[in-house]
Amino acid sequence: MNITFPDGSVREYPAGTTGMEIAKSISEGLAREALGIFVNEKKYDLSRAINEDASIRIVTFNDEEGKEIFWHSSAHLMAEAISSIYPGVKFGVGPAIENGFYYDVDLPEGTVISIDNLPQIEEKMRELAKKESEYKRIEISWDDAVKHFKEVGDEYKLELLDGLKNDEITFYQQGNFIDLCRGTHVPNSRMLKNVKLMSVAGAYWKGDSSRKMMTRVYGITFPKKSMLDEHLLMLEEAKKRNHRKLGRELELFIISPEVGVGLPLWLPKGTIVRRILENFISGELKKRGYKEVITPHIGNLNLYKTSGHYPYYSDSQFAPIKVEEEEYMLKPMNCPHHHSIYASKPRSYKELPLRLAEFGTVYRYEQSGELTGLIRVRAFTQDDAHIYCMPEHLKDELKNNIDLTQLVFRTFGMGVTTRLSFRDDTEGKYVGDLETWKAAERIIKEVADEIGLNYKIGLGEASFYGPKIDFIVKDSIGRKWQLGTVQIDYVMPERFKLEYTGEDNQKHRPVVIHRAPFGSMERFMSILIEHFSGNFPFWIAPVQASILPISDKQHDYAQEIESKLDKLGFRVTTDLRSEKVNRKIAESEQQKIPFALIVGQKEAESGSVALRQHGKGDVGAKTIDELVNLFNDLNKPGVIE
């Protein structure tokens, strides 16, 4: 059989060769690090035979797919450890997540797992890892799978099997643990010895609050101990940068139980930062030909039925509101409203592309246990836009929006990687015809290749109505966050019967691009706070300078400086309290204000200030003109001191 590698080269192997044998034929080093293989973009265990011509790629822990395999295998190892310590335990689901894995477990009555029990489970995992148990894939009939789980009395797996009657059923076994699982898994357990179990939480079975509360155990593993140590150090650093803590200390936002969980209140300083971000993106949109719109916070339920958001996302939406004879919903998405604006009058090809933008607040019902500061909330504002264009515009519009999204992250000093999120044909969640989907995916890939985008393809990551480009940013301590997105949509124009009159005087459907560079203002703000650890660059800082007179005699001079800087558009405060100047300096540092301007008698007489920079200390004396020149240089988007 002919095996095609990612670089396009082709080698011949005997039919039945395994992924591990292919890895060894390349190098022993790759064989040691290989975790799985993709065969025609379908995940295979390395021990599984390949029997026909195929394109392959071998993944390691350096690949996102490799991490997913590694952590999913670790979840199984943790389940084996738990089952050996707590006989009679039953297991729900145990997926890999963004950083690590978890398993939901139903413990025997009277048994609990608390944070104090995690070291014992960790030690058992290390003991099992040393046994070097192979992960074995077992193909089994649906009937035999049901029989097995009836015999062991596992109602959770029986419920999962009930939805898999027409699917290929596989078990995986390592050591004494066997589980219903699609795979893929690492070759054997010895790779998983560097483990740290992180936390314990409650989780309803299938996320349904009417179902049983299970115990969810979280953990993480790495191929090398040094990588685990580095990760734990990063977590310690992340605690210091926690945006909830800094949000309170820097008076940026609060979440008040009186107002409601998941509903952030922006304080004056946080609002300043929000407005700076909005003005920055609005300026870019104006340059790129966007028109801003405003839409209401609620809409008729039929609007979301037409779009498919209701009932498709009904579990994450607030219940409809009955008003007279109609039903309304808190807006879960901006796009149906924008489609209504487009459809409000006849459109000509001469108007296209039409780019509608809005800072639109939307509402999602998130379980209270899933709410996290600004990262996951119930009300958030998207820097949303929809571009209505002809098919021949599509590539240029995609390129423009990729450029805009990359500009945003570059401006804030964030590294970015890209995922092309395509449909997984084995899943049934998508709407629209397959031919149109494949055409859209082909266009996205062509655009990515034409502009030299460094990307990976994520099967199953597409939205229900179209493929998209997702942007994953890396913050200053190495964490990755999914933020901006650009999506192609052929489905909504059909559902909303959107049209334009073409040059041929005939009616045509536009193509819609959905895009949001920030993603949501709340989530972006949370990441921005932690990325800079609250030490915002000068141009973003809510207070750019504090003026600190040494005594009452310099109050007039301090206020004179404040007035001049304020008129020039700088954000400054003057501390006129009868406190010692060292106390004022310390408090300015605690508030992470970029500059402190110390003014005493000498400075008042010479028309200068003694300048201190946050985190760096004394900068020296500056005249007011020199100070203004410095501030002007720093007060530009993208300047990071």
XYZ file of C-alpha atoms in Angstrom:
641
model
C 0.000 0.000 0.000
C 1.094 3.603 -0.611
C 1.307 5.860 2.454
C 1.343 9.611 1.817
C 3.028 11.789 4.452
C 2.158 15.411 5.367
C 4.989 16.777 3.207
C 3.511 15.019 0.174
C 6.131 12.264 -0.012
C 4.921 8.689 -0.582
C 6.344 5.411 0.739
C 5.267 1.847 0.098
C 4.462 -0.460 3.043
C 2.963 -3.952 3.277
C -0.805 -3.928 3.884
C -1.455 -4.440 7.603
C 1.442 -2.228 8.740
C 0.638 -0.416 11.996
C 1.108 3.245 12.823
C 3.868 2.352 15.282
C 5.735 0.428 12.576
C 5.493 3.443 10.286
C 6.772 5.704 13.085
C 9.743 3.382 13.690
C 10.545 3.375 9.978
C 10.968 7.152 10.211
C 12.965 7.294 13.452
C 13.205 5.654 16.876
C 12.781 9.093 18.434
C 9.430 9.593 16.721
C 8.335 6.109 17.766
C 9.084 6.958 21.420
C 7.080 10.198 21.269
C 4.222 9.112 18.971
C 0.800 9.006 20.621
C -1.558 8.300 17.740
C -1.942 8.456 13.989
C -4.498 10.065 11.710
C -5.353 7.888 8.707
C -7.228 9.904 6.083
C -7.958 12.300 8.980
C -9.519 9.526 11.094
C -7.897 8.817 14.464
C -6.201 5.417 14.806
C -4.326 3.795 17.652
C -0.693 3.210 16.765
C -1.245 -0.538 17.214
C -4.050 -0.632 14.644
C -3.305 -2.070 11.191
C -3.633 0.074 8.079
C -4.780 -2.006 5.119
C -5.046 0.333 2.145
C -3.539 3.422 0.519
C -3.853 6.372 2.885
C -2.657 9.818 3.831
C -1.333 9.806 7.383
C 0.072 12.090 10.030
C 1.583 10.932 13.294
C 0.854 13.105 16.322
C 2.894 13.720 19.479
C 2.307 15.780 22.603
C 3.391 18.830 20.603
C 0.137 18.557 18.632
C -3.260 19.500 20.046
C -4.624 16.142 18.875
C -1.717 14.434 20.642
C -2.529 16.206 23.908
C -6.161 15.117 23.565
C -5.092 11.470 23.151
C -2.622 11.730 26.050
C -5.119 13.280 28.446
C -8.010 11.035 27.445
C -5.778 8.022 28.123
C -4.877 9.592 31.476
C -8.574 9.809 32.362
C -8.820 6.041 31.830
C -5.763 5.472 34.017
C -7.320 7.619 36.750
C -10.538 5.605 36.447
C -8.555 2.398 36.913
C -6.923 3.865 40.027
C -10.265 5.011 41.451
C -11.919 1.638 40.774
C -9.116 -0.162 42.619
C -9.446 2.118 45.668
C -13.261 2.387 45.660
C -14.745 -0.998 44.599
C -18.244 -0.667 43.173
C -17.692 2.805 41.695
C -19.488 3.579 38.414
C -18.209 5.894 35.701
C -19.935 8.501 33.580
C -17.759 10.261 31.001
C -14.031 11.010 31.123
C -12.920 13.363 28.355
C -9.786 15.340 27.712
C -10.336 19.065 28.214
C -8.348 22.180 27.353
C -5.795 21.572 30.097
C -5.939 17.987 31.281
C -8.887 15.680 31.847
C -11.664 14.727 34.217
C -13.846 11.744 34.985
C -17.361 11.829 36.428
C -17.811 9.050 38.972
C -20.733 7.698 40.990
C -19.286 6.462 44.256
C -20.762 3.727 46.457
C -23.137 5.054 49.111
C -21.337 6.547 52.095
C -18.099 7.092 50.098
C -16.707 10.467 49.112
C -13.663 11.731 47.252
C -12.360 15.021 48.610
C -9.258 17.050 47.860
C -7.544 15.124 50.685
C -7.978 11.834 48.796
C -6.284 13.012 45.608
C -2.679 12.202 46.662
C -3.702 8.559 47.265
C -5.303 8.331 43.792
C -2.229 10.009 42.245
C 0.080 7.464 43.866
C -2.084 4.619 42.595
C -1.942 6.084 39.077
C 1.863 6.174 39.219
C 1.909 2.582 40.452
C -0.352 1.479 37.578
C 1.682 3.459 35.041
C 4.785 1.473 36.015
C 3.005 -1.735 34.992
C 3.196 -0.551 31.366
C -0.287 -1.844 30.544
C -1.170 -1.728 26.870
C -4.302 0.140 25.794
C -6.228 -2.471 23.810
C -9.004 -1.620 21.362
C -11.832 -4.179 21.417
C -14.496 -4.193 18.716
C -17.780 -5.497 20.106
C -21.387 -5.786 18.974
C -23.986 -3.459 20.457
C -25.840 -6.418 21.982
C -22.696 -7.775 23.657
C -21.817 -4.309 24.957
C -25.271 -3.983 26.506
C -24.961 -7.464 28.013
C -21.595 -6.556 29.588
C -22.840 -3.385 31.270
C -26.037 -5.067 32.451
C -23.897 -7.714 34.140
C -21.798 -5.083 35.956
C -24.883 -2.972 36.708
C -23.679 0.247 35.050
C -26.756 2.283 34.146
C -24.648 5.183 32.868
C -22.962 3.199 30.085
C -26.288 1.542 29.222
C -27.815 4.987 28.740
C -24.912 6.031 26.511
C -25.242 2.822 24.496
C -28.920 3.546 23.951
C -27.908 6.400 21.654
C -25.284 4.353 19.789
C -27.391 1.555 18.280
C -26.266 2.341 14.729
C -22.640 3.172 15.597
C -19.479 1.114 15.661
C -18.998 0.048 19.301
C -15.568 -0.292 20.848
C -14.257 -0.948 24.340
C -10.780 -0.048 25.549
C -8.937 -1.995 28.206
C -5.763 -1.293 30.112
C -4.847 -3.415 33.105
C -7.998 -4.319 35.024
C -10.076 -1.431 33.664
C -12.408 -1.728 30.686
C -14.636 1.034 29.350
C -16.934 1.986 26.508
C -14.840 4.343 24.401
C -14.242 5.459 20.804
C -10.523 6.065 21.519
C -7.858 6.883 20.502
C -5.303 6.006 23.241
C -1.576 6.006 23.871
C 0.326 2.725 23.340
C 0.715 1.969 27.059
C 0.386 3.427 30.525
C 4.094 4.023 31.199
C 3.845 7.356 29.352
C 1.388 8.735 31.944
C 3.399 8.638 35.174
C 3.852 12.421 35.571
C 0.473 13.193 37.069
C -1.140 15.807 39.269
C -4.784 15.642 40.306
C -6.040 19.193 40.611
C -9.515 19.397 42.110
C -12.859 17.777 42.882
C -16.285 19.159 42.012
C -19.890 18.084 41.729
C -21.415 17.559 38.285
C -24.915 16.490 37.300
C -25.098 13.501 34.966
C -25.328 14.897 31.422
C -25.406 18.418 32.889
C -29.064 17.973 33.845
C -29.891 19.361 37.294
C -32.761 16.883 37.601
C -30.305 13.963 37.323
C -27.907 12.493 39.873
C -25.038 14.599 41.188
C -21.755 12.810 40.433
C -18.208 13.517 41.610
C -15.936 15.066 38.983
C -12.192 14.607 39.513
C -9.842 16.817 37.481
C -6.211 16.083 36.689
C -3.356 16.724 34.312
C -0.385 14.723 33.043
C 2.714 15.419 30.963
C 5.293 13.255 29.176
C 8.100 14.781 31.270
C 8.264 15.763 34.928
C 9.887 19.075 33.991
C 6.810 19.916 31.897
C 4.511 19.128 34.822
C 6.641 21.266 37.171
C 6.560 24.136 34.683
C 2.781 23.847 34.390
C 2.318 23.930 38.171
C 4.528 27.025 38.388
C 2.400 28.627 35.673
C -0.725 27.890 37.712
C 0.837 29.614 40.725
C 1.585 32.628 38.551
C -1.960 32.507 37.190
C -3.335 32.760 40.747
C -1.507 36.056 41.176
C -2.960 37.272 37.886
C -6.521 36.089 38.554
C -8.763 38.667 36.892
C -11.436 38.331 39.580
C -8.929 39.306 42.271
C -7.372 42.089 40.178
C -10.795 43.269 39.029
C -11.723 44.002 42.636
C -8.361 45.481 43.640
C -8.135 47.748 40.588
C -11.841 48.641 40.760
C -12.600 47.452 37.224
C -15.767 45.367 37.696
C -17.868 43.570 40.269
C -20.377 40.731 40.138
C -23.066 41.396 42.716
C -25.399 38.662 44.001
C -28.031 41.388 44.406
C -27.951 41.989 40.634
C -27.439 38.332 39.732
C -24.662 35.808 39.239
C -23.024 35.957 35.828
C -24.090 39.584 35.308
C -20.980 41.796 35.571
C -21.198 45.444 36.592
C -18.529 47.628 35.009
C -17.097 50.216 37.402
C -15.843 53.584 36.090
C -12.248 52.401 35.600
C -13.289 49.178 33.887
C -15.688 51.125 31.694
C -12.811 53.359 30.559
C -10.835 50.295 29.444
C -13.919 48.861 27.703
C -14.485 52.113 25.830
C -10.837 52.302 24.752
C -11.090 48.789 23.302
C -14.375 49.607 21.582
C -13.004 52.859 20.131
C -9.904 51.040 18.892
C -11.932 48.442 16.987
C -14.510 51.020 15.828
C -11.723 53.071 14.243
C -10.531 50.009 12.352
C -14.083 49.189 11.232
C -14.583 52.697 9.876
C -11.407 52.360 7.803
C -12.697 49.035 6.429
C -16.133 50.234 5.354
C -18.378 48.942 8.134
C -21.712 50.518 9.105
C -22.650 50.390 12.794
C -26.144 49.361 13.914
C -27.950 48.911 17.239
C -30.473 46.150 17.914
C -32.755 45.439 20.905
C -31.930 43.116 23.767
C -34.980 40.926 23.135
C -36.647 39.545 20.036
C -39.709 37.636 18.951
C -39.304 33.897 19.525
C -40.130 33.218 15.862
C -36.975 35.098 14.863
C -34.815 32.506 16.636
C -36.937 29.623 15.363
C -36.221 30.842 11.840
C -32.486 31.055 12.527
C -32.443 27.673 14.254
C -30.943 29.020 17.483
C -34.209 27.962 19.100
C -34.585 25.109 19.828
C -31.049 24.108 18.706
C -29.440 25.986 21.641
C -32.518 25.941 23.892
C -30.599 24.466 26.842
C -28.328 27.516 26.931
C -31.047 30.141 26.439
C -33.331 31.873 28.882
C -36.943 30.764 28.791
C -39.298 32.654 26.454
C -41.225 35.607 27.886
C -44.978 35.769 27.210
C -46.116 39.283 26.242
C -49.809 39.569 25.326
C -50.237 36.992 22.551
C -46.557 36.761 21.568
C -43.447 35.168 22.984
C -40.094 36.948 23.222
C -36.603 35.887 24.205
C -33.582 37.590 25.659
C -31.325 37.868 22.620
C -28.932 34.852 22.487
C -27.352 35.967 19.180
C -27.076 39.215 17.221
C -27.144 37.660 13.758
C -30.934 37.230 13.309
C -31.395 40.930 14.094
C -28.768 41.910 11.523
C -30.422 39.663 8.924
C -33.681 41.534 9.578
C -31.894 44.844 8.931
C -30.507 43.486 5.658
C -33.989 42.299 4.627
C -35.643 45.625 5.508
C -35.391 46.883 1.913
C -34.490 45.576 -1.563
C -30.737 45.206 -2.067
C -28.678 45.579 -5.218
C -25.332 44.004 -6.072
C -23.992 47.578 -6.121
C -24.485 47.777 -2.306
C -22.443 44.662 -1.625
C -20.424 43.851 0.334
C -22.626 45.318 3.089
C -20.820 45.172 6.443
C -23.008 45.640 9.549
C -21.289 45.908 12.942
C -22.555 46.157 16.505
C -21.335 45.926 20.069
C -24.342 43.763 20.858
C -25.100 42.361 24.296
C -26.446 38.794 24.281
C -27.755 36.524 27.012
C -27.083 32.853 27.646
C -28.332 30.629 30.445
C -25.212 29.074 31.934
C -25.355 26.720 34.912
C -24.271 28.588 38.045
C -21.482 26.070 38.631
C -20.006 26.894 35.216
C -19.845 30.678 35.710
C -16.277 31.965 36.056
C -15.621 35.670 36.605
C -15.748 37.392 33.205
C -14.696 34.265 31.313
C -18.135 32.651 31.438
C -21.100 34.905 32.184
C -24.807 35.147 31.449
C -24.680 38.550 29.754
C -21.835 39.508 27.446
C -21.140 41.922 24.625
C -19.801 40.734 21.283
C -17.902 42.935 18.847
C -20.135 41.370 16.276
C -20.377 41.972 12.526
C -22.019 40.342 9.543
C -20.816 40.838 6.011
C -23.328 40.250 3.221
C -21.517 39.639 -0.027
C -21.590 37.995 -3.424
C -19.688 34.709 -3.856
C -16.975 36.493 -5.832
C -16.336 38.797 -2.843
C -15.950 35.940 -0.386
C -12.210 35.364 -0.517
C -11.293 39.045 -0.227
C -13.719 39.549 2.669
C -12.312 36.526 4.496
C -8.782 37.853 4.038
C -9.816 41.275 5.310
C -11.362 39.794 8.443
C -8.429 37.487 9.120
C -6.166 40.545 8.843
C -8.388 42.518 11.247
C -8.428 39.702 13.807
C -4.662 39.244 13.638
C -4.201 43.014 14.008
C -6.199 42.941 17.262
C -4.040 40.265 18.859
C -0.804 41.762 17.523
C -1.762 45.111 19.064
C -1.942 43.527 22.519
C 1.240 41.494 22.140
C -0.481 38.114 22.031
C 0.790 35.224 19.939
C -1.934 33.586 17.859
C -2.493 30.200 16.213
C -5.326 29.293 13.871
C -7.743 26.397 13.573
C -9.908 25.735 10.521
C -13.033 24.341 12.168
C -14.754 21.930 9.778
C -17.690 19.551 10.089
C -17.327 15.930 11.142
C -19.526 13.936 8.793
C -20.081 11.292 11.481
C -22.028 13.830 13.567
C -25.593 14.850 12.772
C -25.678 18.360 14.232
C -25.246 20.290 10.978
C -27.804 21.980 8.726
C -27.482 22.746 5.021
C -26.465 20.509 2.124
C -23.136 18.716 2.154
C -22.010 20.049 -1.240
C -22.306 23.659 -0.060
C -20.455 22.808 3.157
C -17.566 21.256 1.278
C -17.375 24.270 -1.049
C -17.199 26.614 1.960
C -14.494 24.497 3.615
C -12.511 24.467 0.374
C -12.683 28.275 0.125
C -11.529 28.701 3.739
C -8.576 26.385 3.161
C -7.640 28.128 -0.107
C -7.683 31.516 1.638
C -5.577 30.175 4.510
C -3.042 28.770 2.054
C -2.970 31.896 -0.124
C -2.111 34.183 2.799
C 0.298 31.683 4.367
C -1.757 31.125 7.509
C -0.264 28.618 9.940
C -3.267 26.456 10.779
C -4.579 23.113 11.918
C -7.865 21.529 10.890
C -10.350 20.726 13.658
C -12.984 18.220 12.535
C -16.239 18.559 14.440
C -15.447 22.113 15.579
C -17.666 23.879 13.004
C -20.856 25.717 13.942
C -24.114 24.004 13.064
C -24.583 26.297 10.048
C -21.087 26.623 8.626
C -17.303 26.175 8.838
C -15.171 28.804 10.549
C -11.684 30.019 11.319
C -10.950 30.112 15.059
C -8.094 32.123 16.538
C -6.348 30.810 19.649
C -4.155 33.317 21.485
C -1.305 32.629 23.857
C -0.962 34.957 26.831
C 2.193 36.116 28.573
C 2.434 32.989 30.761
C 1.770 30.534 27.945
C -1.929 29.787 28.418
C -4.057 29.413 25.301
C -7.487 30.968 24.838
C -9.924 30.751 21.941
C -11.101 34.250 21.097
C -11.804 35.623 17.622
C -13.714 33.758 14.944
C -14.612 34.186 11.260
C -17.436 32.016 9.843
C -18.954 31.381 6.426
C -22.730 30.971 6.326
C -24.844 29.855 3.368
C -27.676 28.606 5.597
C -29.040 31.790 7.202
C -29.477 33.637 3.873
C -31.700 30.735 2.791
C -33.651 30.619 6.064
C -34.245 34.376 6.116
C -34.795 34.527 2.328
C -32.126 37.202 1.941
C -31.723 38.449 -1.625
C -30.012 40.960 -3.830
C -30.630 41.898 -7.433
C -27.624 40.965 -9.516
C -26.129 42.636 -12.564
C -28.274 40.203 -14.596
C -31.397 41.721 -12.977
C -32.130 38.363 -11.325
C -32.534 37.593 -7.602
C -29.571 35.927 -5.849
C -28.714 34.818 -2.318
C -25.841 36.620 -0.608
C -23.205 34.746 1.375
C -22.867 35.837 5.025
C -19.625 36.069 6.995
C -19.952 36.205 10.787
C -16.958 37.638 12.601
C -15.956 38.855 16.074
C -12.234 39.656 16.608
C -12.494 40.089 20.391
C -15.062 37.295 20.667
C -16.751 38.801 23.701
C -15.672 41.964 25.490
C -15.996 40.267 28.872
C -13.862 37.252 28.006
C -11.308 39.418 26.215
C -11.097 41.756 29.218
C -10.531 38.822 31.577
C -7.666 37.597 29.412
C -6.261 41.111 28.974
C -6.207 41.673 32.745
C -4.368 38.390 33.319
C -2.083 38.791 30.285
C -0.783 42.097 31.657
C -1.307 41.109 35.318
C -3.262 44.369 35.627
C -0.227 46.371 34.462
C -1.989 47.805 31.433
C 0.042 49.560 28.742
C -0.161 53.338 29.023
C -2.698 53.755 26.205
C -5.177 51.323 27.843
C -4.649 52.198 31.525
C -7.790 53.692 33.124
C -5.587 56.132 35.071
C -2.396 56.943 33.204
C -0.705 59.103 35.822
C -1.182 60.105 39.440
C 0.047 63.542 40.537
C 1.396 63.411 44.084
C 2.154 66.734 45.796
C 4.578 66.453 48.712
C 2.750 69.067 50.798
C -0.286 71.348 50.742
C 1.878 74.115 49.275
C 2.093 72.276 45.929
C -1.665 71.643 45.542
C -2.178 74.530 43.134
C 0.763 73.467 40.961
C -0.422 69.819 40.987
C -3.922 70.868 39.877
C -2.414 73.085 37.185
C -0.570 70.037 35.772
C -3.731 67.939 35.993
C -5.724 70.563 34.089
C -3.129 70.764 31.314
C -2.825 66.983 30.918
C -6.595 66.547 31.089
C -7.106 69.070 28.266
C -4.610 67.098 26.170
C -6.739 63.975 26.657
C -4.649 62.136 29.257
C -6.320 60.371 32.183
C -4.790 61.714 35.397
C -5.716 62.093 39.058
C -4.285 64.280 41.805
C -3.912 62.944 45.351
C -4.516 65.947 47.623
C -4.760 63.967 50.858
C -2.642 64.979 53.819
C -0.629 61.768 53.647
C 3.107 61.299 53.435
C 4.279 61.145 49.834
C 5.762 57.647 50.342
C 2.292 56.391 51.264
C 0.850 58.018 48.154
C 3.563 56.424 45.991
C 2.865 52.992 47.498
C -0.859 53.298 46.805
C -0.206 54.461 43.237
C 1.959 51.347 42.784
C -0.765 49.121 44.238
C -3.234 50.583 41.742
C -0.706 49.803 38.951
C -0.880 53.366 37.594
C 1.807 53.644 34.875
C 3.368 56.893 36.142
C 3.512 58.881 39.382
C 4.377 62.579 39.091
C 5.971 63.758 42.343
C 5.844 67.516 42.845
C 7.601 69.337 45.654
C 8.800 72.901 46.076
C 11.770 72.388 43.702
C 9.516 71.023 40.950
C 6.952 73.804 41.427
C 9.670 76.448 41.071
C 11.279 74.845 37.992
C 8.038 73.838 36.234
C 8.919 70.129 36.276
C 7.979 66.833 37.902
C 9.964 63.999 39.471
C 8.798 61.048 37.400
C 8.361 57.493 38.692
C 7.351 54.588 36.440
C 5.294 51.726 37.854
C 7.448 48.713 38.616
C 10.674 50.527 37.644
C 10.967 53.380 40.128
C 12.563 56.804 39.641
C 12.923 57.912 36.006
C 14.283 61.389 36.751
C 13.097 64.957 36.401
C 10.992 65.960 33.386
C 9.727 69.308 32.233
C 6.031 69.405 31.457
C 6.796 69.568 27.727
C 9.086 66.519 27.992
C 6.374 64.708 29.946
C 3.752 65.475 27.292
C 6.079 64.234 24.526
C 6.687 60.981 26.445
C 2.980 60.471 27.039
C 2.167 61.160 23.385
C 4.683 58.515 22.301
C 3.145 55.937 24.660
C -0.501 56.816 24.020
C -0.798 54.857 20.770
C -2.452 51.455 20.219
C 0.120 48.696 20.200
C 2.762 50.491 22.279
C 3.617 48.177 25.170
C 6.179 49.395 27.699
